[in-house]
């Protein structure tokens, strides 16, 4: 059925709905082409590239309205590298993890495997819901995930009551599309290929004064820290508007373009409203179809950036996604390891509401044709 042709009017103007790499705005790519000759292929220790790092650091300070003392820290490697770096530079002895999907589980495994750390506390919830962490004596870092990309659950970000440790948040798919209270978090980290509509390979972390103090404390301790994973080195370089090793200059530039675009459009409040409107459309559509339903049962936990829609046994989601793909509508497949009959649609800030509306009409058309 993959050779089913979807009529032109049911094809979104832009067919990229993946969770990362995700849609990069053509305006940003064109701008990159515009400046490329003087920027790509030039030294990351000179003003041109350092200016891009500064643009990101200042732009994010504005975008997230960072309180005094919070810093934007970045380096090569992405959120996955940041987990390893955090196990060396943020966890003093013992972490506690809310595990609600594949990504949150990965960070808990990093800490479980680190020979210099005590066994982490793991609080799990069935996929599609979210666990709540409570303060535990001796825990010095609480790991939350703002949006669990593998399930489409967005968890509230709250410091566990009475907790003395840091709150570290994997915000890789959430950052830039979901509102939150910055005072509740100490390390809010992400990669730029999701809401920031750039490419992968970079991590960005918003660090609170308490997190910065922890980084300094552990860097000065006896602990051996691999140089590439040393957050003190990342902090030091970020303050000089550079990265420890060579970054992807186009990634920096595209991220800077997206930050400027979002700041000019109305900042995080605007982006969060925009994403909510698109997610509201998708969830309402799913609830109105007999053969579809939102995977996340509790509406309060449904993500406004990563929307997961279960299809019932009458419809093969894999076949639907394959048909969409053959028609240029890409990356609507469920997270593979979740193993559900599901569509997953990212509605990051760069994705247009009109395209999401066209997408649901296209799915209706395909389901009708398949049944
Ligand atoms: C995409 C994603 C990651 C992995 O990001 P990389 O840049 O590939 O390291 C981690 N956590 C979450 C929640 C994600 O969505």
GROMACS .gro file of C-alpha atoms and ligand atoms in nm:
model
  386
    1UNK     CA    1   0.000   0.000   0.000
    2UNK     CA    2   0.308   0.224   0.022
    3UNK     CA    3   0.247   0.313  -0.344
    4UNK     CA    4  -0.077   0.488  -0.250
    5UNK     CA    5  -0.055   0.844  -0.378
    6UNK     CA    6  -0.165   1.115  -0.138
    7UNK     CA    7  -0.330   1.409  -0.323
    8UNK     CA    8  -0.118   1.723  -0.342
    9UNK     CA    9  -0.356   1.927  -0.125
   10UNK     CA   10  -0.310   1.674   0.155
   11UNK     CA   11   0.068   1.707   0.153
   12UNK     CA   12   0.216   1.947   0.410
   13UNK     CA   13   0.431   2.225   0.263
   14UNK     CA   14   0.711   2.081   0.478
   15UNK     CA   15   0.693   1.710   0.553
   16UNK     CA   16   0.947   1.689   0.836
   17UNK     CA   17   0.785   1.572   1.162
   18UNK     CA   18   1.075   1.383   1.319
   19UNK     CA   19   1.202   1.413   1.677
   20UNK     CA   20   1.559   1.487   1.575
   21UNK     CA   21   1.726   1.565   1.357
   22UNK     CA   22   1.415   1.769   1.301
   23UNK     CA   23   1.300   2.038   1.061
   24UNK     CA   24   1.561   2.306   0.997
   25UNK     CA   25   1.400   2.625   0.868
   26UNK     CA   26   1.490   2.709   0.506
   27UNK     CA   27   1.537   3.073   0.607
   28UNK     CA   28   1.821   2.968   0.839
   29UNK     CA   29   1.981   2.743   0.576
   30UNK     CA   30   1.964   3.025   0.320
   31UNK     CA   31   2.120   3.264   0.570
   32UNK     CA   32   2.398   3.011   0.630
   33UNK     CA   33   2.466   2.998   0.256
   34UNK     CA   34   2.473   3.377   0.258
   35UNK     CA   35   2.748   3.402   0.524
   36UNK     CA   36   2.924   3.071   0.452
   37UNK     CA   37   3.228   3.204   0.269
   38UNK     CA   38   3.340   3.417   0.560
   39UNK     CA   39   3.240   3.175   0.837
   40UNK     CA   40   3.259   2.805   0.747
   41UNK     CA   41   3.615   2.687   0.731
   42UNK     CA   42   3.746   2.959   0.963
   43UNK     CA   43   3.913   2.925   1.303
   44UNK     CA   44   3.697   2.856   1.605
   45UNK     CA   45   3.941   3.060   1.811
   46UNK     CA   46   3.879   3.379   1.614
   47UNK     CA   47   3.609   3.644   1.630
   48UNK     CA   48   3.382   3.500   1.358
   49UNK     CA   49   3.305   3.168   1.526
   50UNK     CA   50   3.341   3.301   1.881
   51UNK     CA   51   3.075   3.555   1.785
   52UNK     CA   52   2.839   3.266   1.707
   53UNK     CA   53   2.905   3.110   2.048
   54UNK     CA   54   2.841   3.447   2.210
   55UNK     CA   55   2.521   3.487   2.010
   56UNK     CA   56   2.400   3.150   2.146
   57UNK     CA   57   2.499   3.226   2.505
   58UNK     CA   58   2.340   3.571   2.506
   59UNK     CA   59   2.038   3.459   2.306
   60UNK     CA   60   1.963   3.172   2.545
   61UNK     CA   61   2.012   3.396   2.849
   62UNK     CA   62   1.735   3.616   2.708
   63UNK     CA   63   1.518   3.328   2.584
   64UNK     CA   64   1.516   3.145   2.919
   65UNK     CA   65   1.524   3.470   3.123
   66UNK     CA   66   1.812   3.322   3.320
   67UNK     CA   67   1.839   3.455   3.676
   68UNK     CA   68   2.169   3.613   3.785
   69UNK     CA   69   2.439   3.354   3.834
   70UNK     CA   70   2.304   3.095   3.589
   71UNK     CA   71   2.539   3.029   3.297
   72UNK     CA   72   2.503   2.883   2.948
   73UNK     CA   73   2.769   2.613   2.906
   74UNK     CA   74   2.829   2.427   2.582
   75UNK     CA   75   3.058   2.173   2.424
   76UNK     CA   76   3.086   1.910   2.155
   77UNK     CA   77   2.910   1.576   2.199
   78UNK     CA   78   2.536   1.624   2.254
   79UNK     CA   79   2.309   1.526   2.542
   80UNK     CA   80   2.446   1.172   2.541
   81UNK     CA   81   2.795   1.300   2.617
   82UNK     CA   82   2.650   1.523   2.886
   83UNK     CA   83   2.525   1.214   3.076
   84UNK     CA   84   2.882   1.087   3.098
   85UNK     CA   85   3.010   1.433   3.188
   86UNK     CA   86   2.745   1.464   3.461
   87UNK     CA   87   2.846   1.130   3.611
   88UNK     CA   88   3.193   1.279   3.658
   89UNK     CA   89   3.122   1.645   3.716
   90UNK     CA   90   2.778   1.677   3.878
   91UNK     CA   91   2.709   1.359   4.078
   92UNK     CA   92   2.910   1.363   4.398
   93UNK     CA   93   2.818   1.018   4.525
   94UNK     CA   94   2.465   0.910   4.456
   95UNK     CA   95   2.193   1.008   4.210
   96UNK     CA   96   1.820   0.936   4.197
   97UNK     CA   97   1.648   0.893   3.861
   98UNK     CA   98   1.293   0.922   3.742
   99UNK     CA   99   1.286   0.654   3.472
  100UNK     CA  100   0.994   0.685   3.230
  101UNK     CA  101   1.134   0.580   2.894
  102UNK     CA  102   1.444   0.495   2.696
  103UNK     CA  103   1.630   0.823   2.740
  104UNK     CA  104   1.580   0.858   3.115
  105UNK     CA  105   1.683   0.495   3.149
  106UNK     CA  106   2.006   0.557   2.960
  107UNK     CA  107   2.125   0.822   3.206
  108UNK     CA  108   2.038   0.596   3.501
  109UNK     CA  109   2.252   0.322   3.343
  110UNK     CA  110   2.545   0.559   3.303
  111UNK     CA  111   2.534   0.633   3.675
  112UNK     CA  112   2.478   0.267   3.765
  113UNK     CA  113   2.788   0.172   3.569
  114UNK     CA  114   3.018   0.444   3.702
  115UNK     CA  115   3.264   0.274   3.938
  116UNK     CA  116   3.320   0.590   4.141
  117UNK     CA  117   2.948   0.632   4.228
  118UNK     CA  118   2.716   0.447   4.465
  119UNK     CA  119   2.427   0.258   4.308
  120UNK     CA  120   2.166   0.510   4.196
  121UNK     CA  121   1.808   0.513   4.319
  122UNK     CA  122   1.575   0.438   4.032
  123UNK     CA  123   1.206   0.523   4.049
  124UNK     CA  124   1.028   0.382   3.750
  125UNK     CA  125   0.682   0.437   3.608
  126UNK     CA  126   0.513   0.246   3.327
  127UNK     CA  127   0.595   0.401   2.991
  128UNK     CA  128   0.328   0.654   2.908
  129UNK     CA  129   0.321   0.792   3.263
  130UNK     CA  130   0.571   0.964   3.493
  131UNK     CA  131   0.708   0.877   3.837
  132UNK     CA  132   0.758   1.130   4.114
  133UNK     CA  133   1.092   1.160   4.291
  134UNK     CA  134   1.106   1.213   4.664
  135UNK     CA  135   1.395   1.355   4.861
  136UNK     CA  136   1.630   1.084   4.992
  137UNK     CA  137   1.913   1.134   5.241
  138UNK     CA  138   2.249   1.105   5.072
  139UNK     CA  139   2.123   1.171   4.721
  140UNK     CA  140   2.310   1.466   4.572
  141UNK     CA  141   2.154   1.475   4.224
  142UNK     CA  142   1.794   1.417   4.110
  143UNK     CA  143   1.758   1.333   3.741
  144UNK     CA  144   1.437   1.435   3.564
  145UNK     CA  145   1.340   1.436   3.197
  146UNK     CA  146   1.133   1.731   3.079
  147UNK     CA  147   1.000   1.547   2.774
  148UNK     CA  148   1.066   1.173   2.744
  149UNK     CA  149   1.098   1.160   2.367
  150UNK     CA  150   1.048   0.784   2.348
  151UNK     CA  151   0.696   0.805   2.497
  152UNK     CA  152   0.571   1.163   2.457
  153UNK     CA  153   0.537   1.222   2.832
  154UNK     CA  154   0.619   1.569   2.963
  155UNK     CA  155   0.681   1.566   3.337
  156UNK     CA  156   0.638   1.863   3.568
  157UNK     CA  157   0.972   2.003   3.683
  158UNK     CA  158   0.968   2.034   4.059
  159UNK     CA  159   1.246   2.012   4.312
  160UNK     CA  160   1.158   1.715   4.537
  161UNK     CA  161   1.037   1.866   4.862
  162UNK     CA  162   1.319   1.904   5.110
  163UNK     CA  163   1.578   1.779   4.862
  164UNK     CA  164   1.931   1.901   4.913
  165UNK     CA  165   2.080   1.776   4.589
  166UNK     CA  166   2.093   1.929   4.245
  167UNK     CA  167   1.808   1.886   4.000
  168UNK     CA  168   1.941   1.786   3.656
  169UNK     CA  169   1.695   1.780   3.368
  170UNK     CA  170   1.732   1.612   3.032
  171UNK     CA  171   1.547   1.870   2.826
  172UNK     CA  172   1.677   1.760   2.489
  173UNK     CA  173   1.342   1.760   2.310
  174UNK     CA  174   1.164   1.999   2.549
  175UNK     CA  175   1.402   2.293   2.567
  176UNK     CA  176   1.259   2.574   2.361
  177UNK     CA  177   0.906   2.439   2.339
  178UNK     CA  178   0.789   2.376   2.696
  179UNK     CA  179   0.761   2.639   2.970
  180UNK     CA  180   0.902   2.569   3.317
  181UNK     CA  181   1.027   2.745   3.628
  182UNK     CA  182   1.404   2.785   3.604
  183UNK     CA  183   1.432   2.814   3.983
  184UNK     CA  184   1.331   2.446   4.009
  185UNK     CA  185   1.633   2.323   3.814
  186UNK     CA  186   2.012   2.334   3.843
  187UNK     CA  187   2.126   2.174   3.519
  188UNK     CA  188   1.887   2.198   3.222
  189UNK     CA  189   2.064   2.036   2.930
  190UNK     CA  190   1.983   1.963   2.566
  191UNK     CA  191   2.109   1.921   2.210
  192UNK     CA  192   2.024   2.167   1.930
  193UNK     CA  193   1.869   1.932   1.670
  194UNK     CA  194   1.520   1.942   1.824
  195UNK     CA  195   1.341   2.267   1.922
  196UNK     CA  196   1.650   2.465   1.826
  197UNK     CA  197   1.617   2.347   1.465
  198UNK     CA  198   1.987   2.297   1.412
  199UNK     CA  199   2.209   1.991   1.378
  200UNK     CA  200   2.339   1.745   1.635
  201UNK     CA  201   2.675   1.705   1.802
  202UNK     CA  202   2.657   1.985   2.056
  203UNK     CA  203   2.541   1.993   2.418
  204UNK     CA  204   2.408   2.303   2.587
  205UNK     CA  205   2.350   2.321   2.962
  206UNK     CA  206   2.195   2.598   3.167
  207UNK     CA  207   2.375   2.568   3.501
  208UNK     CA  208   2.263   2.728   3.829
  209UNK     CA  209   2.511   2.870   4.082
  210UNK     CA  210   2.474   2.546   4.284
  211UNK     CA  211   2.555   2.334   3.978
  212UNK     CA  212   2.854   2.554   3.892
  213UNK     CA  213   2.978   2.518   4.250
  214UNK     CA  214   2.941   2.138   4.226
  215UNK     CA  215   3.140   2.131   3.901
  216UNK     CA  216   3.416   2.330   4.066
  217UNK     CA  217   3.412   2.111   4.379
  218UNK     CA  218   3.442   1.782   4.187
  219UNK     CA  219   3.704   1.918   3.946
  220UNK     CA  220   3.919   2.008   4.247
  221UNK     CA  221   3.865   1.666   4.411
  222UNK     CA  222   4.076   1.352   4.383
  223UNK     CA  223   3.843   1.205   4.121
  224UNK     CA  224   3.994   1.134   3.779
  225UNK     CA  225   3.786   1.304   3.511
  226UNK     CA  226   3.847   1.231   3.140
  227UNK     CA  227   3.944   1.571   2.991
  228UNK     CA  228   3.674   1.561   2.722
  229UNK     CA  229   3.410   1.504   2.992
  230UNK     CA  230   3.538   1.768   3.231
  231UNK     CA  231   3.256   2.018   3.287
  232UNK     CA  232   3.497   2.262   3.452
  233UNK     CA  233   3.680   2.279   3.120
  234UNK     CA  234   3.349   2.333   2.941
  235UNK     CA  235   3.256   2.614   3.182
  236UNK     CA  236   3.595   2.774   3.141
  237UNK     CA  237   3.580   2.764   2.760
  238UNK     CA  238   3.218   2.879   2.745
  239UNK     CA  239   3.307   3.188   2.944
  240UNK     CA  240   3.553   3.267   2.663
  241UNK     CA  241   3.282   3.209   2.399
  242UNK     CA  242   3.447   2.894   2.270
  243UNK     CA  243   3.433   2.516   2.303
  244UNK     CA  244   3.709   2.289   2.433
  245UNK     CA  245   3.753   2.114   2.100
  246UNK     CA  246   3.644   2.198   1.747
  247UNK     CA  247   3.268   2.247   1.712
  248UNK     CA  248   3.051   2.219   1.401
  249UNK     CA  249   3.034   2.582   1.290
  250UNK     CA  250   2.716   2.530   1.087
  251UNK     CA  251   2.545   2.380   1.393
  252UNK     CA  252   2.635   2.688   1.595
  253UNK     CA  253   2.513   2.921   1.322
  254UNK     CA  254   2.182   2.744   1.260
  255UNK     CA  255   2.115   2.735   1.633
  256UNK     CA  256   2.189   3.107   1.658
  257UNK     CA  257   1.942   3.175   1.376
  258UNK     CA  258   1.669   2.976   1.549
  259UNK     CA  259   1.728   3.145   1.885
  260UNK     CA  260   1.712   3.491   1.724
  261UNK     CA  261   1.398   3.395   1.532
  262UNK     CA  262   1.227   3.269   1.849
  263UNK     CA  263   1.337   3.570   2.056
  264UNK     CA  264   1.207   3.807   1.788
  265UNK     CA  265   0.878   3.615   1.771
  266UNK     CA  266   0.806   3.644   2.143
  267UNK     CA  267   1.049   3.415   2.322
  268UNK     CA  268   0.976   3.100   2.520
  269UNK     CA  269   0.619   3.204   2.608
  270UNK     CA  270   0.541   3.242   2.238
  271UNK     CA  271   0.711   2.915   2.144
  272UNK     CA  272   0.532   2.723   2.419
  273UNK     CA  273   0.193   2.865   2.309
  274UNK     CA  274   0.267   2.774   1.948
  275UNK     CA  275   0.365   2.417   2.034
  276UNK     CA  276   0.058   2.378   2.255
  277UNK     CA  277  -0.175   2.483   1.971
  278UNK     CA  278  -0.024   2.217   1.742
  279UNK     CA  279  -0.032   1.946   2.010
  280UNK     CA  280  -0.392   2.039   2.103
  281UNK     CA  281  -0.488   1.987   1.740
  282UNK     CA  282  -0.323   1.644   1.723
  283UNK     CA  283  -0.466   1.515   2.052
  284UNK     CA  284  -0.816   1.644   1.975
  285UNK     CA  285  -0.798   1.484   1.632
  286UNK     CA  286  -0.688   1.151   1.782
  287UNK     CA  287  -0.970   1.161   2.036
  288UNK     CA  288  -1.222   1.227   1.762
  289UNK     CA  289  -1.120   0.923   1.556
  290UNK     CA  290  -1.251   0.580   1.653
  291UNK     CA  291  -0.925   0.415   1.552
  292UNK     CA  292  -0.687   0.656   1.727
  293UNK     CA  293  -0.618   0.779   2.080
  294UNK     CA  294  -0.342   0.967   2.261
  295UNK     CA  295  -0.094   0.715   2.409
  296UNK     CA  296  -0.042   0.921   2.726
  297UNK     CA  297  -0.357   0.867   2.931
  298UNK     CA  298  -0.325   1.163   3.165
  299UNK     CA  299  -0.383   1.482   2.962
  300UNK     CA  300  -0.163   1.675   3.208
  301UNK     CA  301   0.136   1.459   3.112
  302UNK     CA  302   0.091   1.483   2.735
  303UNK     CA  303   0.385   1.655   2.572
  304UNK     CA  304   0.328   1.964   2.361
  305UNK     CA  305   0.642   1.892   2.157
  306UNK     CA  306   0.641   1.515   2.102
  307UNK     CA  307   0.292   1.376   2.041
  308UNK     CA  308   0.233   1.001   2.051
  309UNK     CA  309  -0.088   0.866   1.899
  310UNK     CA  310  -0.185   0.500   1.933
  311UNK     CA  311  -0.379   0.338   1.652
  312UNK     CA  312  -0.605   0.042   1.719
  313UNK     CA  313  -0.581  -0.305   1.565
  314UNK     CA  314  -0.782  -0.202   1.259
  315UNK     CA  315  -0.493   0.012   1.137
  316UNK     CA  316  -0.127  -0.081   1.097
  317UNK     CA  317   0.070   0.227   1.208
  318UNK     CA  318   0.382   0.099   1.035
  319UNK     CA  319   0.193   0.085   0.708
  320UNK     CA  320   0.053   0.435   0.762
  321UNK     CA  321   0.400   0.579   0.833
  322UNK     CA  322   0.549   0.396   0.534
  323UNK     CA  323   0.278   0.535   0.306
  324UNK     CA  324   0.333   0.886   0.441
  325UNK     CA  325   0.708   0.845   0.392
  326UNK     CA  326   0.664   0.738   0.030
  327UNK     CA  327   0.474   1.065  -0.017
  328UNK     CA  328   0.743   1.284   0.139
  329UNK     CA  329   0.587   1.303   0.487
  330UNK     CA  330   0.874   1.186   0.705
  331UNK     CA  331   0.958   1.039   1.045
  332UNK     CA  332   0.611   0.976   1.190
  333UNK     CA  333   0.718   0.629   1.309
  334UNK     CA  334   0.694   0.542   1.680
  335UNK     CA  335   1.012   0.506   1.885
  336UNK     CA  336   1.127   0.164   1.778
  337UNK     CA  337   1.194   0.013   2.119
  338UNK     CA  338   0.856   0.120   2.252
  339UNK     CA  339   0.706  -0.144   2.024
  340UNK     CA  340   0.360   0.010   1.993
  341UNK     CA  341   0.117   0.049   1.703
  342UNK     CA  342   0.175   0.420   1.714
  343UNK     CA  343   0.249   0.741   1.525
  344UNK     CA  344   0.488   0.990   1.683
  345UNK     CA  345   0.486   1.348   1.562
  346UNK     CA  346   0.721   1.624   1.673
  347UNK     CA  347   0.566   1.972   1.673
  348UNK     CA  348   0.877   2.171   1.757
  349UNK     CA  349   0.863   2.552   1.714
  350UNK     CA  350   0.984   2.536   1.352
  351UNK     CA  351   0.689   2.315   1.248
  352UNK     CA  352   0.390   2.509   1.112
  353UNK     CA  353   0.041   2.455   1.252
  354UNK     CA  354  -0.099   2.444   0.898
  355UNK     CA  355   0.133   2.153   0.819
  356UNK     CA  356   0.017   1.964   1.127
  357UNK     CA  357  -0.345   2.017   1.020
  358UNK     CA  358  -0.263   1.890   0.673
  359UNK     CA  359  -0.082   1.592   0.824
  360UNK     CA  360  -0.388   1.475   1.017
  361UNK     CA  361  -0.598   1.509   0.701
  362UNK     CA  362  -0.337   1.301   0.518
  363UNK     CA  363  -0.352   1.031   0.787
  364UNK     CA  364  -0.733   1.024   0.759
  365UNK     CA  365  -0.694   0.978   0.384
  366UNK     CA  366  -0.439   0.697   0.420
  367UNK     CA  367  -0.636   0.514   0.691
  368UNK     CA  368  -0.949   0.537   0.480
  369UNK     CA  369  -0.765   0.398   0.178
  370UNK     CA  370  -0.604   0.116   0.379
  371UNK     CA  371  -0.928  -0.006   0.537
  372LIG     C1  372   1.734   1.315   2.141
  372LIG     C2  373   1.743   1.293   2.286
  372LIG     C3  374   1.864   1.258   2.348
  372LIG     C4  375   1.989   1.228   2.269
  372LIG     O1  376   2.043   1.344   2.215
  372LIG     P1  377   2.184   1.334   2.136
  372LIG     O2  378   2.204   1.472   2.085
  372LIG     O3  379   2.167   1.231   2.029
  372LIG     O4  380   2.287   1.294   2.233
  372LIG     C5  381   1.865   1.246   2.485
  372LIG     N1  382   1.755   1.267   2.559
  372LIG     C6  383   1.636   1.301   2.502
  372LIG     C7  384   1.518   1.325   2.590
  372LIG     C8  385   1.627   1.314   2.365
  372LIG     O5  386   1.511   1.349   2.309
   0.00000   0.00000   0.00000
